[in-house]
PDB file of C-alpha atoms in Angstrom:
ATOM      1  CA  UNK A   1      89.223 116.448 103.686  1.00 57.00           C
ATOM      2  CA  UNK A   2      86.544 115.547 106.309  1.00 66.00           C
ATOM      3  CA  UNK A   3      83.617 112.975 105.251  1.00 86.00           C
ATOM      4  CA  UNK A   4      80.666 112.057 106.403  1.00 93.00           C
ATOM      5  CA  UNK A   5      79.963 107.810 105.348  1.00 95.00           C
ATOM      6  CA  UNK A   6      76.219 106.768 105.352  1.00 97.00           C
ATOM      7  CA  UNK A   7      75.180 103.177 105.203  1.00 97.00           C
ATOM      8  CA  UNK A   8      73.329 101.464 103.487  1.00 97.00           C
ATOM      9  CA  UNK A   9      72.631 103.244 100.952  1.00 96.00           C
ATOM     10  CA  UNK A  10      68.969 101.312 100.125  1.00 97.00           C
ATOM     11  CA  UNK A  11      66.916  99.920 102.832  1.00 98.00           C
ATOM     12  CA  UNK A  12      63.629  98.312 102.223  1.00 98.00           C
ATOM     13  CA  UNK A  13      61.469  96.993 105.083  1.00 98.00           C
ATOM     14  CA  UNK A  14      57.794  96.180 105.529  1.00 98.00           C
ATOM     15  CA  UNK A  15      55.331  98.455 107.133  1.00 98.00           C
ATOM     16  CA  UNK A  16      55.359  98.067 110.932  1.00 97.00           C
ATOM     17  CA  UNK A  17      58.977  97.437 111.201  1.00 97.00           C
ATOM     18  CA  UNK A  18      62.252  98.831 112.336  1.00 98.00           C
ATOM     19  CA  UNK A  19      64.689 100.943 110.248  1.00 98.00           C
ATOM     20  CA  UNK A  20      67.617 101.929 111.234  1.00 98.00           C
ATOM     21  CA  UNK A  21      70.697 104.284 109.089  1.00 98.00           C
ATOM     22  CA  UNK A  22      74.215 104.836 110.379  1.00 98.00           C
ATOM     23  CA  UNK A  23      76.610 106.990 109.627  1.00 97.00           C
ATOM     24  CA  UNK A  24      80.730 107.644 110.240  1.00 96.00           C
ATOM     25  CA  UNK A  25      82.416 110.930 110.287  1.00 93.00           C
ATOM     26  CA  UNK A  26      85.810 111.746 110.663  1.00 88.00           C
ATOM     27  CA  UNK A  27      86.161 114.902 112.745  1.00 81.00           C
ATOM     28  CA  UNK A  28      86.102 114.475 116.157  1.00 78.00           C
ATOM     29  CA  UNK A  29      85.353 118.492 116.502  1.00 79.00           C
ATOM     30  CA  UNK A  30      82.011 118.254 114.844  1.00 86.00           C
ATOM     31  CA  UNK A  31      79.608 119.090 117.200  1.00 87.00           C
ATOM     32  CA  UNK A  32      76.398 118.898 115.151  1.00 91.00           C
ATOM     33  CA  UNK A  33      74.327 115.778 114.063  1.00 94.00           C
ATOM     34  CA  UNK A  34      71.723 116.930 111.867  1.00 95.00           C
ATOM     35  CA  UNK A  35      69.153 114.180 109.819  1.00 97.00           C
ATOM     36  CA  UNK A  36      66.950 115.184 106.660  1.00 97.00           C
ATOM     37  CA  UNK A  37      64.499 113.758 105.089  1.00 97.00           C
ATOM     38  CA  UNK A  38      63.823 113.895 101.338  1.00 96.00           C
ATOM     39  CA  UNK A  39      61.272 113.700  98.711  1.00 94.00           C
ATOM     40  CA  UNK A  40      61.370 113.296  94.868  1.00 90.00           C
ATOM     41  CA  UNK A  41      62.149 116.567  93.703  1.00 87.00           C
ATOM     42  CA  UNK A  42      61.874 118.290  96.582  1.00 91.00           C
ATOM     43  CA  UNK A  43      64.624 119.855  98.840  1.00 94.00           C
ATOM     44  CA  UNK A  44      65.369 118.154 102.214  1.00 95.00           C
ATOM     45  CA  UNK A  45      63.243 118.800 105.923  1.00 95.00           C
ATOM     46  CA  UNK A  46      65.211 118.082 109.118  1.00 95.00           C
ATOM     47  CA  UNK A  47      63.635 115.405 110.880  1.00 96.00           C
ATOM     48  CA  UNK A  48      65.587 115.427 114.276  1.00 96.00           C
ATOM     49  CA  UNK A  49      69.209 116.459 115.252  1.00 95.00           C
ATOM     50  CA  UNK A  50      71.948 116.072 117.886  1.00 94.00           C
ATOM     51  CA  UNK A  51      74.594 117.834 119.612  1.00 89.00           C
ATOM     52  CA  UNK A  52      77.645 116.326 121.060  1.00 83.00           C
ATOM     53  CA  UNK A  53      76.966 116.656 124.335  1.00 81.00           C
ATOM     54  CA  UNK A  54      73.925 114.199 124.390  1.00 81.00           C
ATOM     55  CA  UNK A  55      74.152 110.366 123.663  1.00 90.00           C
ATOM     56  CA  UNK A  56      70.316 110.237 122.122  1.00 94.00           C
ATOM     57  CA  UNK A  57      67.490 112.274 121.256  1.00 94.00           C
ATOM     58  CA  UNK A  58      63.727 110.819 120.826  1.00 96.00           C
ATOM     59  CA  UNK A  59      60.916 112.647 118.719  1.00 94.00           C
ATOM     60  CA  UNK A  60      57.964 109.930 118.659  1.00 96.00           C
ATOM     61  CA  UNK A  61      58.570 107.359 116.275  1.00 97.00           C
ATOM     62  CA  UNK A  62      62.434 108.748 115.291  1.00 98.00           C
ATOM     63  CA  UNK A  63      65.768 108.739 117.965  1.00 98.00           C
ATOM     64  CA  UNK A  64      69.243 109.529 117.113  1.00 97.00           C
ATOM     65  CA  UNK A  65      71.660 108.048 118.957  1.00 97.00           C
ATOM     66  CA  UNK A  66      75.563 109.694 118.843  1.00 95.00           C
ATOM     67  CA  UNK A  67      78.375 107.944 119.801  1.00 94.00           C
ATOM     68  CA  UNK A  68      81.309 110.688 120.031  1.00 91.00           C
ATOM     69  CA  UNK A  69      84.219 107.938 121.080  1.00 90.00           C
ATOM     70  CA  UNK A  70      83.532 105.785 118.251  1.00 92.00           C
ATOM     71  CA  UNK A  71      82.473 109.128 115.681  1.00 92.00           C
ATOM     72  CA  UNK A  72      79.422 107.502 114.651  1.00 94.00           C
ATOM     73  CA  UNK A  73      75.756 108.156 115.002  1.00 96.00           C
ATOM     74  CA  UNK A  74      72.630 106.432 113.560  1.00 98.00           C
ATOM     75  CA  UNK A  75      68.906 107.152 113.055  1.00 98.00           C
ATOM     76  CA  UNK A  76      66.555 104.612 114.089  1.00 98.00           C
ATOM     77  CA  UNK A  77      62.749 104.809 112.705  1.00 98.00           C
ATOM     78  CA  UNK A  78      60.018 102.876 114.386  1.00 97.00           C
ATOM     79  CA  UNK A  79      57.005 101.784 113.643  1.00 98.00           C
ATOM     80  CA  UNK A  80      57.980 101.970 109.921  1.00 98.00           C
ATOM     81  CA  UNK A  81      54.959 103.593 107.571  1.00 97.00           C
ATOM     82  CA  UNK A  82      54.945 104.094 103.557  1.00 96.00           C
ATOM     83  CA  UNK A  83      54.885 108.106 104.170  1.00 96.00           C
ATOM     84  CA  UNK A  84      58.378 106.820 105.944  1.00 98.00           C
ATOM     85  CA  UNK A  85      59.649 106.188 101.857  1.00 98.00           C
ATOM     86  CA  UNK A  86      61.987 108.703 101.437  1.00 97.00           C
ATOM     87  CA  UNK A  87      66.171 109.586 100.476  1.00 97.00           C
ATOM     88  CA  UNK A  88      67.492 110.051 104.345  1.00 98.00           C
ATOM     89  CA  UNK A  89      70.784 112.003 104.980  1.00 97.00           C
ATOM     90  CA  UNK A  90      73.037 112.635 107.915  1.00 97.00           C
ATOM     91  CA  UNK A  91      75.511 115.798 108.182  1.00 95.00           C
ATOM     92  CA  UNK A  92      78.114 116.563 110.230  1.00 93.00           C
ATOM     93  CA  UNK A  93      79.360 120.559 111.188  1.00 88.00           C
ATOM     94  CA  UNK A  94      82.865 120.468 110.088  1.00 78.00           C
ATOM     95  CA  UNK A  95      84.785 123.209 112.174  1.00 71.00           C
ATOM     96  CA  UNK A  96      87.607 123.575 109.035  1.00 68.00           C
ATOM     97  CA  UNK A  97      84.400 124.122 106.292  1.00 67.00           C
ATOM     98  CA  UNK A  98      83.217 127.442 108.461  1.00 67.00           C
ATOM     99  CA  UNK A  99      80.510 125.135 110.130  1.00 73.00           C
ATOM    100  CA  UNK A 100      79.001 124.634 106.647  1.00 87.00           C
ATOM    101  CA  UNK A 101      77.070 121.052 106.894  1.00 92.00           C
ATOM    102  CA  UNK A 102      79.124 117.807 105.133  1.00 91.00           C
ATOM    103  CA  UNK A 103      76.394 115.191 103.815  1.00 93.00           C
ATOM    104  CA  UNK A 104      76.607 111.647 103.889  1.00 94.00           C
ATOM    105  CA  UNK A 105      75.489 110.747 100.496  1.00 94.00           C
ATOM    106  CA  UNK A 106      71.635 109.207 101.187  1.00 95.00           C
ATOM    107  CA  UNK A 107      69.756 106.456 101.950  1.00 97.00           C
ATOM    108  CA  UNK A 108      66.754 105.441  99.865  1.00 97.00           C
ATOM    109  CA  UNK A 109      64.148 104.000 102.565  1.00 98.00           C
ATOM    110  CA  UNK A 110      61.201 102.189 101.127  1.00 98.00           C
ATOM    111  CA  UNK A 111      58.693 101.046 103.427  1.00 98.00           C
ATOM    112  CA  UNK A 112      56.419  98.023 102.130  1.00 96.00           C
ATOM    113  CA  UNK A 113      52.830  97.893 103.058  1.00 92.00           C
TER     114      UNK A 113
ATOM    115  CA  UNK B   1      55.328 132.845 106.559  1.00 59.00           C
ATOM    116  CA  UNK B   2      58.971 133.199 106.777  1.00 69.00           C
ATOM    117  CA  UNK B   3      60.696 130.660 104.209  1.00 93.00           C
ATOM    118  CA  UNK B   4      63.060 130.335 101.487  1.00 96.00           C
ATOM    119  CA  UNK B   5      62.849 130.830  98.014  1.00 96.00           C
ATOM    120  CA  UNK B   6      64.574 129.307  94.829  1.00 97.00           C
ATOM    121  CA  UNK B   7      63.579 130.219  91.237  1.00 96.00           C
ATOM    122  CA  UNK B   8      63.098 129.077  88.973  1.00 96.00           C
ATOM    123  CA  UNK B   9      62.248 125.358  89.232  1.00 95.00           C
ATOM    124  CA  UNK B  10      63.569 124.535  85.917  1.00 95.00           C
ATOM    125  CA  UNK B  11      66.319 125.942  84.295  1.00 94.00           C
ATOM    126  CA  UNK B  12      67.621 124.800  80.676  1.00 92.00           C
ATOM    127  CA  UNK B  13      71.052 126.447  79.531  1.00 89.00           C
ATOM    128  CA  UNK B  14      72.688 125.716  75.693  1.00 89.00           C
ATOM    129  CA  UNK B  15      76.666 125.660  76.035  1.00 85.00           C
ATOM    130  CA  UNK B  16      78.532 128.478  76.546  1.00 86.00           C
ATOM    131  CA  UNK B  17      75.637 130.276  78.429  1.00 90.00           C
ATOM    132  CA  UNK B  18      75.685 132.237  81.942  1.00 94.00           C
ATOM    133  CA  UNK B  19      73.013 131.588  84.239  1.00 95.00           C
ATOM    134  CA  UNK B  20      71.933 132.495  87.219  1.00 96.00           C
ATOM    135  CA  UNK B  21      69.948 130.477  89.945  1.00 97.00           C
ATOM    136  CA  UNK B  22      68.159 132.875  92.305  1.00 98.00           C
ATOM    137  CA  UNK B  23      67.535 132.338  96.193  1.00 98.00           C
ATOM    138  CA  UNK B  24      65.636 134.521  98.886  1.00 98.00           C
ATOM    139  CA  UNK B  25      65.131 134.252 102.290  1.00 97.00           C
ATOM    140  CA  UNK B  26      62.963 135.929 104.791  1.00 96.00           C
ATOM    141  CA  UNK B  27      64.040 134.001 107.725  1.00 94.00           C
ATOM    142  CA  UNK B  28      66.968 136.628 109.040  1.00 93.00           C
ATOM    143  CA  UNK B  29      69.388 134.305 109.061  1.00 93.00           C
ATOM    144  CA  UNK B  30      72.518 135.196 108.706  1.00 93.00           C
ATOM    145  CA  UNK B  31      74.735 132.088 106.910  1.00 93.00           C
ATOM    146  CA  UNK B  32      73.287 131.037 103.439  1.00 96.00           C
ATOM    147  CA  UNK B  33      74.821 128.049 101.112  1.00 96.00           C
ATOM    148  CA  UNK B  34      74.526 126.318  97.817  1.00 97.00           C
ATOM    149  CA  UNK B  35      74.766 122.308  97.439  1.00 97.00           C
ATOM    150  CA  UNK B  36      74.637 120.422  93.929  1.00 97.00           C
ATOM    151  CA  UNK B  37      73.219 117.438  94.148  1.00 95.00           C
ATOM    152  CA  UNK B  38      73.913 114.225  91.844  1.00 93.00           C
ATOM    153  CA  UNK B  39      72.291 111.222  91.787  1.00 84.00           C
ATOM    154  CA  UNK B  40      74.239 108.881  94.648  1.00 78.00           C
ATOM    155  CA  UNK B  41      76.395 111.780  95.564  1.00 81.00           C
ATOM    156  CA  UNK B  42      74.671 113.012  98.098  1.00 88.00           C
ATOM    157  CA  UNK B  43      74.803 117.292  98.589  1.00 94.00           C
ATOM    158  CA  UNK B  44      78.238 118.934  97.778  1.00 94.00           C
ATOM    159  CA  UNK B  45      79.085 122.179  98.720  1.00 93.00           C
ATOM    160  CA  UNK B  46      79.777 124.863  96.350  1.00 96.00           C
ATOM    161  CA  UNK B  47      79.638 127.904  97.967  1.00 96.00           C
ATOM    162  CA  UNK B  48      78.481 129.520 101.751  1.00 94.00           C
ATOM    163  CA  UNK B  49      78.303 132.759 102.878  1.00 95.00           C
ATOM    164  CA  UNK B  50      78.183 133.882 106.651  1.00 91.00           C
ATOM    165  CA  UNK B  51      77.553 137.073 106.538  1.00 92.00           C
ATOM    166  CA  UNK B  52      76.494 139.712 103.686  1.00 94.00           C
ATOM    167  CA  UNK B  53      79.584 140.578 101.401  1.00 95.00           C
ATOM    168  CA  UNK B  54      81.772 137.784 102.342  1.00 94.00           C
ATOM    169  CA  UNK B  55      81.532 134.418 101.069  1.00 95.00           C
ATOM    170  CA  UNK B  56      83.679 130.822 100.931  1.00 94.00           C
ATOM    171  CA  UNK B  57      84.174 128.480  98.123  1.00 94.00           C
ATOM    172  CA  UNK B  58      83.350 124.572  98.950  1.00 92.00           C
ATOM    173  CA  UNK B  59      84.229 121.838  97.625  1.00 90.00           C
ATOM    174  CA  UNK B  60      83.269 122.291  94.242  1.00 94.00           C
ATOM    175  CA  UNK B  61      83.186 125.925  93.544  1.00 96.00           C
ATOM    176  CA  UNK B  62      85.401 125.717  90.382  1.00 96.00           C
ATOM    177  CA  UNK B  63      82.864 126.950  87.648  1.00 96.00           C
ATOM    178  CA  UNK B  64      80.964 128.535  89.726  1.00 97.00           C
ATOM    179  CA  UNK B  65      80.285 132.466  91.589  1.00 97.00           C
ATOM    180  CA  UNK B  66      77.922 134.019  93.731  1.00 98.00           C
ATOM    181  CA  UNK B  67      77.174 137.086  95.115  1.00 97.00           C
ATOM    182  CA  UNK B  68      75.886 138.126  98.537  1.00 97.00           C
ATOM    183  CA  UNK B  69      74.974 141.969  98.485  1.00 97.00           C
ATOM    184  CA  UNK B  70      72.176 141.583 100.758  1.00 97.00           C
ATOM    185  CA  UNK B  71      70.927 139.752 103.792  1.00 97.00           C
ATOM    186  CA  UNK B  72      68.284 137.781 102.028  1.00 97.00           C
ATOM    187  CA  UNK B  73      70.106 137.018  98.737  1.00 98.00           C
ATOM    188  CA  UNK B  74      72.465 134.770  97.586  1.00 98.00           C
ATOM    189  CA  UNK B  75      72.418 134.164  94.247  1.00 98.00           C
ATOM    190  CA  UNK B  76      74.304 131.688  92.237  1.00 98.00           C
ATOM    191  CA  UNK B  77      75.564 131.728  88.542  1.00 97.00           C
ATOM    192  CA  UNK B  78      76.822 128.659  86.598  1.00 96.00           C
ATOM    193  CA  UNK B  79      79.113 129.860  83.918  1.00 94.00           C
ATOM    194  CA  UNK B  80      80.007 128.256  80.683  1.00 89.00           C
ATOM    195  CA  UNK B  81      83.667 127.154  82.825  1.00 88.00           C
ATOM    196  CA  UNK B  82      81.517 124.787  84.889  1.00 89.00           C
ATOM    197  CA  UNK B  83      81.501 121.351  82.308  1.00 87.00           C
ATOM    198  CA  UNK B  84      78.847 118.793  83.896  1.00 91.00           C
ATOM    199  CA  UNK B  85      76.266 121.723  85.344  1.00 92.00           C
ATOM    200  CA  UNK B  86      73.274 119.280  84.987  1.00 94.00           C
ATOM    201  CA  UNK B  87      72.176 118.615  88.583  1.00 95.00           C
ATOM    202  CA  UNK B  88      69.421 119.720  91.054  1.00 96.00           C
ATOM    203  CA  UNK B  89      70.673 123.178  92.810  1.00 97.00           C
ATOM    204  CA  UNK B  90      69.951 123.646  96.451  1.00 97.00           C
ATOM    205  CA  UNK B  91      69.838 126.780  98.465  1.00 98.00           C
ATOM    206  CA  UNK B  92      69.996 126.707 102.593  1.00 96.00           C
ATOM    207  CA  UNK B  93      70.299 129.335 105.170  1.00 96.00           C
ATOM    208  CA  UNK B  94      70.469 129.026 108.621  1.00 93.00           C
ATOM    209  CA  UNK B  95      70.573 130.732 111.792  1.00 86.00           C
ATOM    210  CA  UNK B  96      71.859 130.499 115.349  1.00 72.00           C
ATOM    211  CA  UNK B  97      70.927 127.251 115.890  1.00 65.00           C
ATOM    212  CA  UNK B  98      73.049 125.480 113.050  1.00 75.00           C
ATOM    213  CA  UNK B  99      69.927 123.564 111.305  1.00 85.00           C
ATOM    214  CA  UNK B 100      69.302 124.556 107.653  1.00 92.00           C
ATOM    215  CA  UNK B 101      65.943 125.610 105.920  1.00 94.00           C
ATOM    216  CA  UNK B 102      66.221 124.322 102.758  1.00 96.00           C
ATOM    217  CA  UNK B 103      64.918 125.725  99.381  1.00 96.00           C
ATOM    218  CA  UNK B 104      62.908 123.636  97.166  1.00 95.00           C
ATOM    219  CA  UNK B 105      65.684 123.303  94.194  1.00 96.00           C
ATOM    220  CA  UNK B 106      66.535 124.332  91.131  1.00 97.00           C
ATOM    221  CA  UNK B 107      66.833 121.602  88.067  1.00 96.00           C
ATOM    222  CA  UNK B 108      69.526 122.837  86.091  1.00 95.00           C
ATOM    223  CA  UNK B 109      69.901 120.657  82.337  1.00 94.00           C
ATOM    224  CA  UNK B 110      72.221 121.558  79.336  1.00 89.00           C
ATOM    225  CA  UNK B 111      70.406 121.046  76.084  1.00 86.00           C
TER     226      UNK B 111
END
């Protein structure tokens, strides 16, 4: 069936830095490019998202950038803060699971003061 | 202000039980869903709905039904078929513009 891959899958950087999550999918259909945020035992916030018909998308200190030749597309944090510290997880719209979301499965971010 | 629901937060169910995990949403959207969630696994899909009384199994509906008699509603019962049920239960919905609102979980244990 259709995947979403998400790498890595633990990321720790210090305070002030860059962080930066990528992720694979396999149908080149999708059209959607969604990123959510998550923390401990809560349920997930979208942060930002894409659509296929634009290569990036800025919202202050978060961008997504989609690359639709190569299927791949990758959130890049700046500015890195502890609030940052969080499970991170791309999607993809799959048009063969009724546009239902497919999740990559997480990245644990931890941001070091 | 509009939202979405999931109750209850905790849910604890002895083997061979029926339960139920029970989300609301006063957003109007139309498509609602329901992910598991297992440590390093990311969300799977278990079952979506896109309109009231229709719905679509996921990837891991075996073990699972749900119902979706109204708009707002789209409850979800774990029968005694379903093996591993321990997990964290999420409830979405969206509306026309693809994002979801997620719930804030259910945390389903056997004991």
């Amino acid at each position: 069936g259709e995947n979403v891959e998400q790498h890595p899958s633990t990321l720790s950087v210090q305070e002030g830095d860059s962080a930066v999550i990528k992720c694979t999918y396999s149908d080149s259909a999708s059209n959607y490019f969604p990123w959510y945020k998550q923390e401990l035992g809560k349920g997930p916030q979208l942060i930002i998202d894409i659509r296929s018909n634009v290569g990036e998308k800025k919202d202050q200190r978060i961008a997504v950038t989609l690359n639709k030749t190569a299927k791949h597309f990758s959130l890049h944090i700046t500015e890195t803060q502890p609030e940052d510290s969080a499970v991170y997880f791309c999607a993809a719209r799959f048009e063969n699971s009724g546009y239902a979301l497919n999740f990559g499965k997480g990245t644990s971010l931890l941001v070091t003061p | 202000d509009g939202g979405i629901t999931q109750s209850p937060k905790y849910l604890f169910r002895k083997e061979g039980q029926n339960v139920t995990l029970s989300c609301e949403q006063n957003l109007n959207h139309d498509a609602m869903y329901w992910y598991r969630q297992d440590p390093g696994q990311g969300l799977r899909l278990i079952y979506y709905s896109q309109i009231v009384n229709d719905f679509q199994k996921g990837d891991i509906a075996e073990g699972y039904s749900v119902s979706r008699e109204k708009k707002e509603s789209f409850p979800l019962t774990v029968t005694s078929a379903q093996k591993n049920p321990t997990a964290f239960y999420l409830c979405a919905s969206s509306g026309q513009g693809y994002g979801y609102t997620f719930g804030s979980g259910t945390r389903l244990t056997v004991v």
